[in-house]
Coordinates of C-alpha atoms in Angstrom, one line a residue:
Chain A
M1 CA -1.2 8.7 35.9
I2 CA -0.1 7.4 32.5
R3 CA -1.5 9.5 29.7
V4 CA -2.6 7.2 26.9
R5 CA -2.3 9.0 23.5
L6 CA -5.3 8.0 21.4
G7 CA -3.7 8.5 18.0
P8 CA -0.7 6.2 18.3
V9 CA -2.9 3.6 20.0
L10 CA -5.5 3.6 17.2
L11 CA -2.7 3.4 14.6
V12 CA -1.1 0.4 16.3
V13 CA -4.5 -1.3 16.8
G14 CA -5.4 -0.6 13.1
A15 CA -2.1 -2.1 11.9
V16 CA -2.6 -5.2 14.0
V17 CA -6.2 -5.7 12.9
A18 CA -5.1 -5.3 9.2
V19 CA -2.4 -8.0 9.7
I20 CA -4.9 -10.3 11.4
G21 CA -7.2 -9.8 8.4
T22 CA -4.5 -11.1 6.0
F23 CA -4.8 -14.5 7.7
L24 CA -8.6 -14.6 7.3
E25 CA -10.5 -15.4 4.1
L26 CA -9.9 -12.8 1.4
Y27 CA -12.5 -14.2 -1.0
V28 CA -14.6 -17.3 -1.7
L29 CA -15.2 -18.7 -5.1
K30 CA -18.3 -21.0 -5.6
F31 CA -18.4 -23.3 -8.6
S32 CA -21.7 -25.0 -9.5
F33 CA -21.3 -28.1 -11.6
P34 CA -24.3 -30.1 -12.8
G35 CA -25.2 -32.1 -9.6
A36 CA -22.2 -30.9 -7.6
S37 CA -20.6 -27.8 -6.2
E38 CA -17.1 -26.8 -5.1
V39 CA -15.8 -24.0 -2.9
H40 CA -12.4 -22.4 -3.3
S41 CA -11.2 -19.8 -0.9
M42 CA -7.9 -18.1 0.0
S43 CA -6.5 -15.9 2.6
S44 CA -3.9 -13.2 1.7
W45 CA -1.2 -15.9 2.3
E46 CA -2.5 -19.2 1.0
Y47 CA -5.3 -21.2 -0.4
L48 CA -7.7 -22.4 2.3
Q49 CA -10.2 -24.6 0.4
P50 CA -9.9 -27.1 -1.1
A51 CA -7.1 -28.2 1.3
S52 CA -5.5 -30.4 -1.4
G53 CA -5.6 -28.6 -4.7
P54 CA -3.8 -29.2 -7.9
P55 CA 0.0 -28.6 -7.9
Q56 CA -0.3 -25.1 -9.5
E57 CA -2.1 -24.0 -6.4
A58 CA 1.2 -24.0 -4.6
Y59 CA 1.6 -20.5 -5.9
P60 CA -0.9 -18.4 -4.0
P61 CA -0.6 -14.6 -4.3
R62 CA 0.9 -13.5 -1.0
F63 CA -0.8 -10.2 -0.6
G64 CA -0.2 -10.5 3.1
L65 CA 3.5 -9.8 2.6
P66 CA 3.4 -6.2 1.4
I67 CA 0.4 -5.4 3.6
S68 CA 2.1 -6.7 6.7
A69 CA 5.4 -5.0 5.8
A70 CA 3.5 -1.7 5.5
A71 CA 1.8 -2.3 8.9
V72 CA 5.1 -3.0 10.6
A73 CA 6.6 0.1 9.0
A74 CA 3.6 2.2 10.4
V75 CA 4.0 0.8 13.9
V76 CA 7.8 1.3 13.9
G77 CA 7.2 4.8 12.6
V78 CA 4.8 5.8 15.3
V79 CA 7.1 4.4 18.0
L80 CA 10.0 6.5 16.6
L81 CA 7.8 9.5 16.3
L82 CA 6.8 9.2 20.0
R83 CA 10.5 9.1 20.8
G84 CA 11.0 12.4 19.0
R85 CA 12.7 10.9 15.9
E86 CA 11.5 12.8 12.8
A87 CA 12.1 9.9 10.5
G88 CA 9.2 8.2 12.3
R89 CA 6.8 10.6 10.7
L90 CA 8.0 9.4 7.2
L91 CA 7.6 5.7 8.2
A92 CA 4.2 6.2 9.9
V93 CA 2.7 8.2 7.0
G94 CA 4.3 5.8 4.4
G95 CA 3.3 2.7 6.3
V96 CA -0.3 3.7 6.6
A97 CA -0.5 4.8 3.0
G98 CA 1.1 1.5 1.8
M99 CA -1.3 -0.5 3.9
A100 CA -4.3 1.4 2.5
A101 CA -3.2 1.0 -1.1
G102 CA -2.2 -2.6 -0.5
V103 CA -5.6 -3.6 0.9
W104 CA -7.3 -1.7 -1.9
S105 CA -5.2 -3.5 -4.6
A106 CA -6.0 -6.9 -2.9
A107 CA -9.7 -5.9 -3.1
E108 CA -9.2 -5.2 -6.8
A109 CA -7.7 -8.6 -7.3
Y110 CA -10.8 -10.1 -5.7
L111 CA -13.1 -8.0 -7.8
S112 CA -11.5 -9.3 -11.0
M113 CA -11.6 -12.9 -9.8
G114 CA -15.2 -13.8 -10.8
S115 CA -14.5 -13.3 -14.5
G116 CA -10.8 -14.1 -14.2
V117 CA -11.2 -17.8 -13.4
Q118 CA -13.4 -18.2 -16.5
A119 CA -10.9 -16.6 -18.8
Q120 CA -7.9 -18.5 -17.5
E121 CA -9.2 -22.0 -17.8
P122 CA -10.6 -22.7 -21.3
G123 CA -13.5 -25.0 -21.6
M124 CA -15.2 -23.9 -18.4
D125 CA -18.8 -23.2 -19.1
F126 CA -20.0 -22.7 -15.6
G127 CA -19.9 -19.4 -13.8
P128 CA -18.1 -19.2 -10.5
T129 CA -19.5 -16.6 -8.2
A130 CA -17.0 -14.7 -6.1
E131 CA -17.8 -13.4 -2.6
A132 CA -15.6 -11.2 -0.4
G133 CA -14.3 -13.0 2.6
G134 CA -14.3 -11.7 6.2
G135 CA -10.6 -11.0 6.0
L136 CA -11.2 -8.3 3.4
T137 CA -13.7 -6.5 5.7
V138 CA -11.3 -6.9 8.7
M139 CA -8.4 -5.5 6.6
I140 CA -10.4 -2.5 5.5
A141 CA -11.6 -1.8 9.1
G142 CA -7.9 -2.0 10.2
V143 CA -6.9 0.5 7.6
V144 CA -9.7 2.9 8.5
V145 CA -8.7 2.8 12.2
A146 CA -5.0 3.2 11.3
V147 CA -5.7 6.3 9.1
V148 CA -7.8 7.9 11.9
G149 CA -4.9 7.1 14.4
L150 CA -2.4 8.7 12.0
V151 CA -4.4 11.8 11.6
F152 CA -4.8 12.1 15.4
T153 CA -1.1 11.4 15.9
L154 CA 0.1 14.0 13.4
R155 CA -2.4 16.7 14.6
R156 CA -1.3 16.2 18.2
K157 CA 2.3 16.3 17.2
R158 CA 1.8 19.5 15.3
A159 CA -0.1 21.2 18.1
A160 CA 2.6 20.2 20.6
E161 CA 5.4 21.7 18.5
P162 CA 6.1 25.3 19.6
A163 CA 6.0 27.9 16.8
A164 CA 9.7 28.6 17.0
T165 CA 10.9 31.7 15.4
E166 CA 14.6 31.9 14.4
G167 CA 16.6 33.8 16.9
A168 CA 13.8 34.1 19.5
V169 CA 14.4 33.4 23.2
V170 CA 12.9 30.1 24.3
I171 CA 11.9 30.0 28.0
H172 CA 11.7 26.6 29.6
Q173 CA 9.8 26.4 32.9
F174 CA 8.8 23.5 35.1
D175 CA 5.1 23.6 35.8
D176 CA 5.0 21.7 39.1
S177 CA 8.4 22.4 40.7
D178 CA 8.8 23.2 44.4
E179 CA 11.8 25.2 43.6
M180 CA 11.0 28.8 44.8
D181 CA 14.4 30.5 45.0
T182 CA 14.9 31.2 41.3
P183 CA 12.7 33.9 39.8
P184 CA 10.5 32.6 36.9
Y185 CA 12.7 34.3 34.3
G186 CA 16.1 33.6 35.9
V187 CA 18.6 35.7 37.7
P188 CA 20.1 38.6 35.7
M189 CA 23.8 38.0 35.0
Q190 CA 26.5 40.6 34.7
E191 CA 28.1 40.1 31.3
N192 CA 31.8 40.9 31.0
A193 CA 32.4 43.0 28.0
Chain B
M1 CA 18.7 17.0 -2.6
G2 CA 17.1 20.4 -3.4
R3 CA 13.4 21.0 -3.6
A4 CA 13.5 21.3 -7.4
T5 CA 15.3 18.0 -7.8
A6 CA 13.0 16.2 -5.4
A7 CA 9.9 17.6 -7.1
A8 CA 11.3 16.7 -10.5
L9 CA 11.9 13.1 -9.4
L10 CA 8.4 12.9 -8.1
A11 CA 7.1 14.2 -11.5
V12 CA 9.2 11.7 -13.4
G13 CA 7.7 9.0 -11.2
V14 CA 4.2 10.2 -12.0
V15 CA 4.8 10.3 -15.8
L16 CA 6.5 6.8 -15.8
T17 CA 3.5 5.4 -13.8
A18 CA 1.1 6.9 -16.4
V19 CA 3.1 5.3 -19.3
A20 CA 3.3 1.9 -17.5
Q21 CA -0.5 1.8 -17.3
V22 CA -0.9 1.0 -21.0
L23 CA 2.1 -1.4 -21.3
P24 CA 2.0 -5.2 -20.6
L25 CA 2.5 -6.2 -17.0
Y26 CA 3.1 -9.8 -17.9
S27 CA 2.1 -12.4 -20.5
S28 CA 1.6 -16.1 -20.3
S29 CA 1.9 -18.3 -23.4
Y30 CA 0.2 -21.6 -23.8
T31 CA 0.2 -24.4 -26.4
G32 CA -1.2 -23.5 -29.8
G33 CA 0.2 -20.0 -29.8
V34 CA -2.3 -18.8 -27.3
E35 CA -0.9 -15.8 -25.4
V36 CA -2.6 -13.9 -22.5
V37 CA -1.3 -10.4 -22.2
V38 CA -2.3 -8.6 -19.0
R39 CA -2.2 -4.8 -18.6
A40 CA -3.2 -2.6 -15.7
W41 CA -6.6 -2.1 -17.3
G42 CA -7.4 -5.3 -19.1
T43 CA -6.3 -8.4 -20.9
T44 CA -5.7 -9.2 -24.5
I45 CA -5.8 -12.8 -25.7
I46 CA -3.8 -13.5 -28.8
N47 CA -4.8 -16.5 -31.0
K48 CA -7.9 -16.9 -28.9
P49 CA -9.2 -20.5 -29.3
G50 CA -12.9 -21.0 -30.4
D51 CA -13.8 -22.7 -27.1
W52 CA -12.3 -19.9 -25.0
P53 CA -15.1 -18.8 -22.6
A54 CA -16.7 -15.4 -23.0
G55 CA -15.5 -14.1 -19.6
E56 CA -12.4 -11.9 -19.8
L57 CA -9.8 -11.5 -17.1
S58 CA -10.3 -7.8 -16.4
P59 CA -8.0 -6.7 -13.6
T60 CA -8.3 -3.2 -12.4
Y61 CA -5.0 -2.8 -10.7
G62 CA -4.7 0.5 -12.7
I63 CA -7.3 2.1 -10.3
P64 CA -5.1 2.2 -7.1
L65 CA -2.0 3.0 -9.2
T66 CA -3.7 5.9 -10.9
V67 CA -5.0 7.3 -7.7
T68 CA -1.6 7.2 -6.0
A69 CA 0.0 8.9 -9.0
V70 CA -2.7 11.6 -9.0
I71 CA -2.1 12.3 -5.3
A72 CA 1.7 12.6 -6.1
A73 CA 0.9 14.9 -9.1
L74 CA -1.4 17.1 -6.9
A75 CA 1.4 17.2 -4.3
I76 CA 3.8 18.7 -6.9
A77 CA 1.1 21.3 -7.9
A78 CA 0.5 22.2 -4.2
L79 CA 4.1 22.7 -3.3
A80 CA 4.1 26.4 -4.1
W81 CA 1.2 27.5 -1.8
R82 CA 0.6 24.6 0.7
P83 CA 4.1 23.1 1.2
E84 CA 3.2 21.2 4.3
V85 CA 0.1 19.5 2.9
A86 CA 2.1 18.9 -0.3
R87 CA 4.9 17.1 1.5
Y88 CA 2.4 14.7 3.2
A89 CA 0.6 14.2 0.0
A90 CA 3.9 13.4 -1.9
L91 CA 4.9 10.9 0.8
G92 CA 1.5 9.4 1.1
G93 CA 1.1 9.1 -2.7
A94 CA 4.5 7.6 -3.4
L95 CA 4.5 5.1 -0.5
A96 CA 0.9 4.1 -1.2
Q97 CA 2.2 3.2 -4.7
V98 CA 4.8 1.0 -3.0
G99 CA 2.0 -0.8 -1.3
A100 CA -0.1 -1.2 -4.5
L101 CA 2.9 -2.3 -6.4
G102 CA 3.8 -4.9 -3.7
V103 CA 0.3 -6.5 -4.0
L104 CA 0.6 -6.4 -7.8
V105 CA 4.0 -8.1 -7.7
A106 CA 2.6 -10.7 -5.3
L107 CA -0.1 -11.4 -7.9
V108 CA 2.3 -11.5 -10.9
M109 CA 4.6 -13.9 -9.0
S110 CA 1.6 -16.2 -8.3
E111 CA 0.6 -16.1 -12.0
R112 CA 4.2 -16.9 -13.0
G113 CA 4.1 -19.9 -10.7
H114 CA 0.9 -21.1 -12.3
A115 CA 2.1 -20.7 -15.9
V116 CA 5.6 -22.2 -15.3
G117 CA 3.9 -25.1 -13.5
Q118 CA 1.9 -26.0 -16.6
K119 CA 3.2 -28.2 -19.4
G120 CA 3.8 -26.2 -22.6
A121 CA 3.2 -22.9 -21.0
S122 CA 5.7 -20.0 -20.5
F123 CA 5.7 -16.7 -18.7
D124 CA 7.3 -13.3 -19.4
F125 CA 7.5 -10.2 -17.2
G126 CA 6.3 -7.2 -19.1
I127 CA 8.0 -3.8 -19.7
G128 CA 5.0 -2.1 -17.9
L129 CA 5.9 -3.9 -14.7
V130 CA 9.6 -3.0 -15.0
L131 CA 8.6 0.6 -15.7
L132 CA 6.2 0.6 -12.7
V133 CA 9.0 -0.5 -10.4
V134 CA 11.3 2.2 -11.6
A135 CA 8.5 4.8 -11.4
T136 CA 7.8 3.8 -7.8
V137 CA 11.4 3.9 -6.7
V138 CA 12.0 7.3 -8.4
A139 CA 8.7 8.8 -7.0
T140 CA 9.6 7.5 -3.5
A141 CA 13.1 9.1 -3.7
G142 CA 11.5 12.4 -4.7
A143 CA 8.9 12.3 -1.9
V144 CA 11.6 11.5 0.7
G145 CA 13.8 14.2 -0.8
L146 CA 11.0 16.7 -0.2
Q147 CA 10.8 15.7 3.5
R148 CA 14.6 16.2 4.0
E149 CA 14.4 19.5 2.4
A150 CA 11.8 20.6 4.9
A151 CA 13.8 19.4 7.9

């Protein structure tokens, strides 16, 4: 039977969910003009609405880049850790931490958006309202799942490590071996002085 | 890298991050001498025109950056009596700052694109952003150094 380890699976699922979230709506800005209204929205990669904006909108803040890079680092880290590579621990912890702070910073960008649009474009006397998009919720959910996965992964890894003392004898035994000839603690050997 | 060196690097990263919080991250200049200077905790508008709307651009990028630096600072303090927790905190704090800085840089590059694209406007990176990049690299080196020391 294949033993599925919950921690790494949760970490990978969380990372994938967070990356999916970067492609969904990060926030929505609603402008109300006298007699008309306009909706602007963006994902963590590009402006979604209006589809054909003014030329300066060719420079969307690509928050998805650092968030996705951190998610990839976290996944690579947990794979390395499962293969017994200690460097994986650094990558997994760092990747999840980077994802969390990246999503948080993207949320801060959204929170400053409502007043920011007014300040940047002189002459606007209408107040846009900013709403969080579904992508932000999905990213936050992904980070929470990844953090839980990381904690499970590290706790399990720690519990699995023997409390090795320097110079102590380590005895390796096979639990389900049919081999009956050798005594459990080996055969005494005559040492030549 | 010894433990003392690694801890010192992390500490330098924390101090530089704190200093960077009050310095300009970037500034955009527009016609008529109007300049918008953005810091981690707010915006200053120089030569503000009379018809400039009341709303202020008030980014709060300083919040995640402060929290990540505080985690790193707590890690240094905890090194003496909880080394394992401290090492995770150092790594988490420093690399969280990499993530926060990545998002901040994405935003600054977008603002740069907007300003450069406008007629009569110009854009300058601020010393605060440069310092923040240096702080994050130094803190990450320190945090990774602490892990190597443990291995």
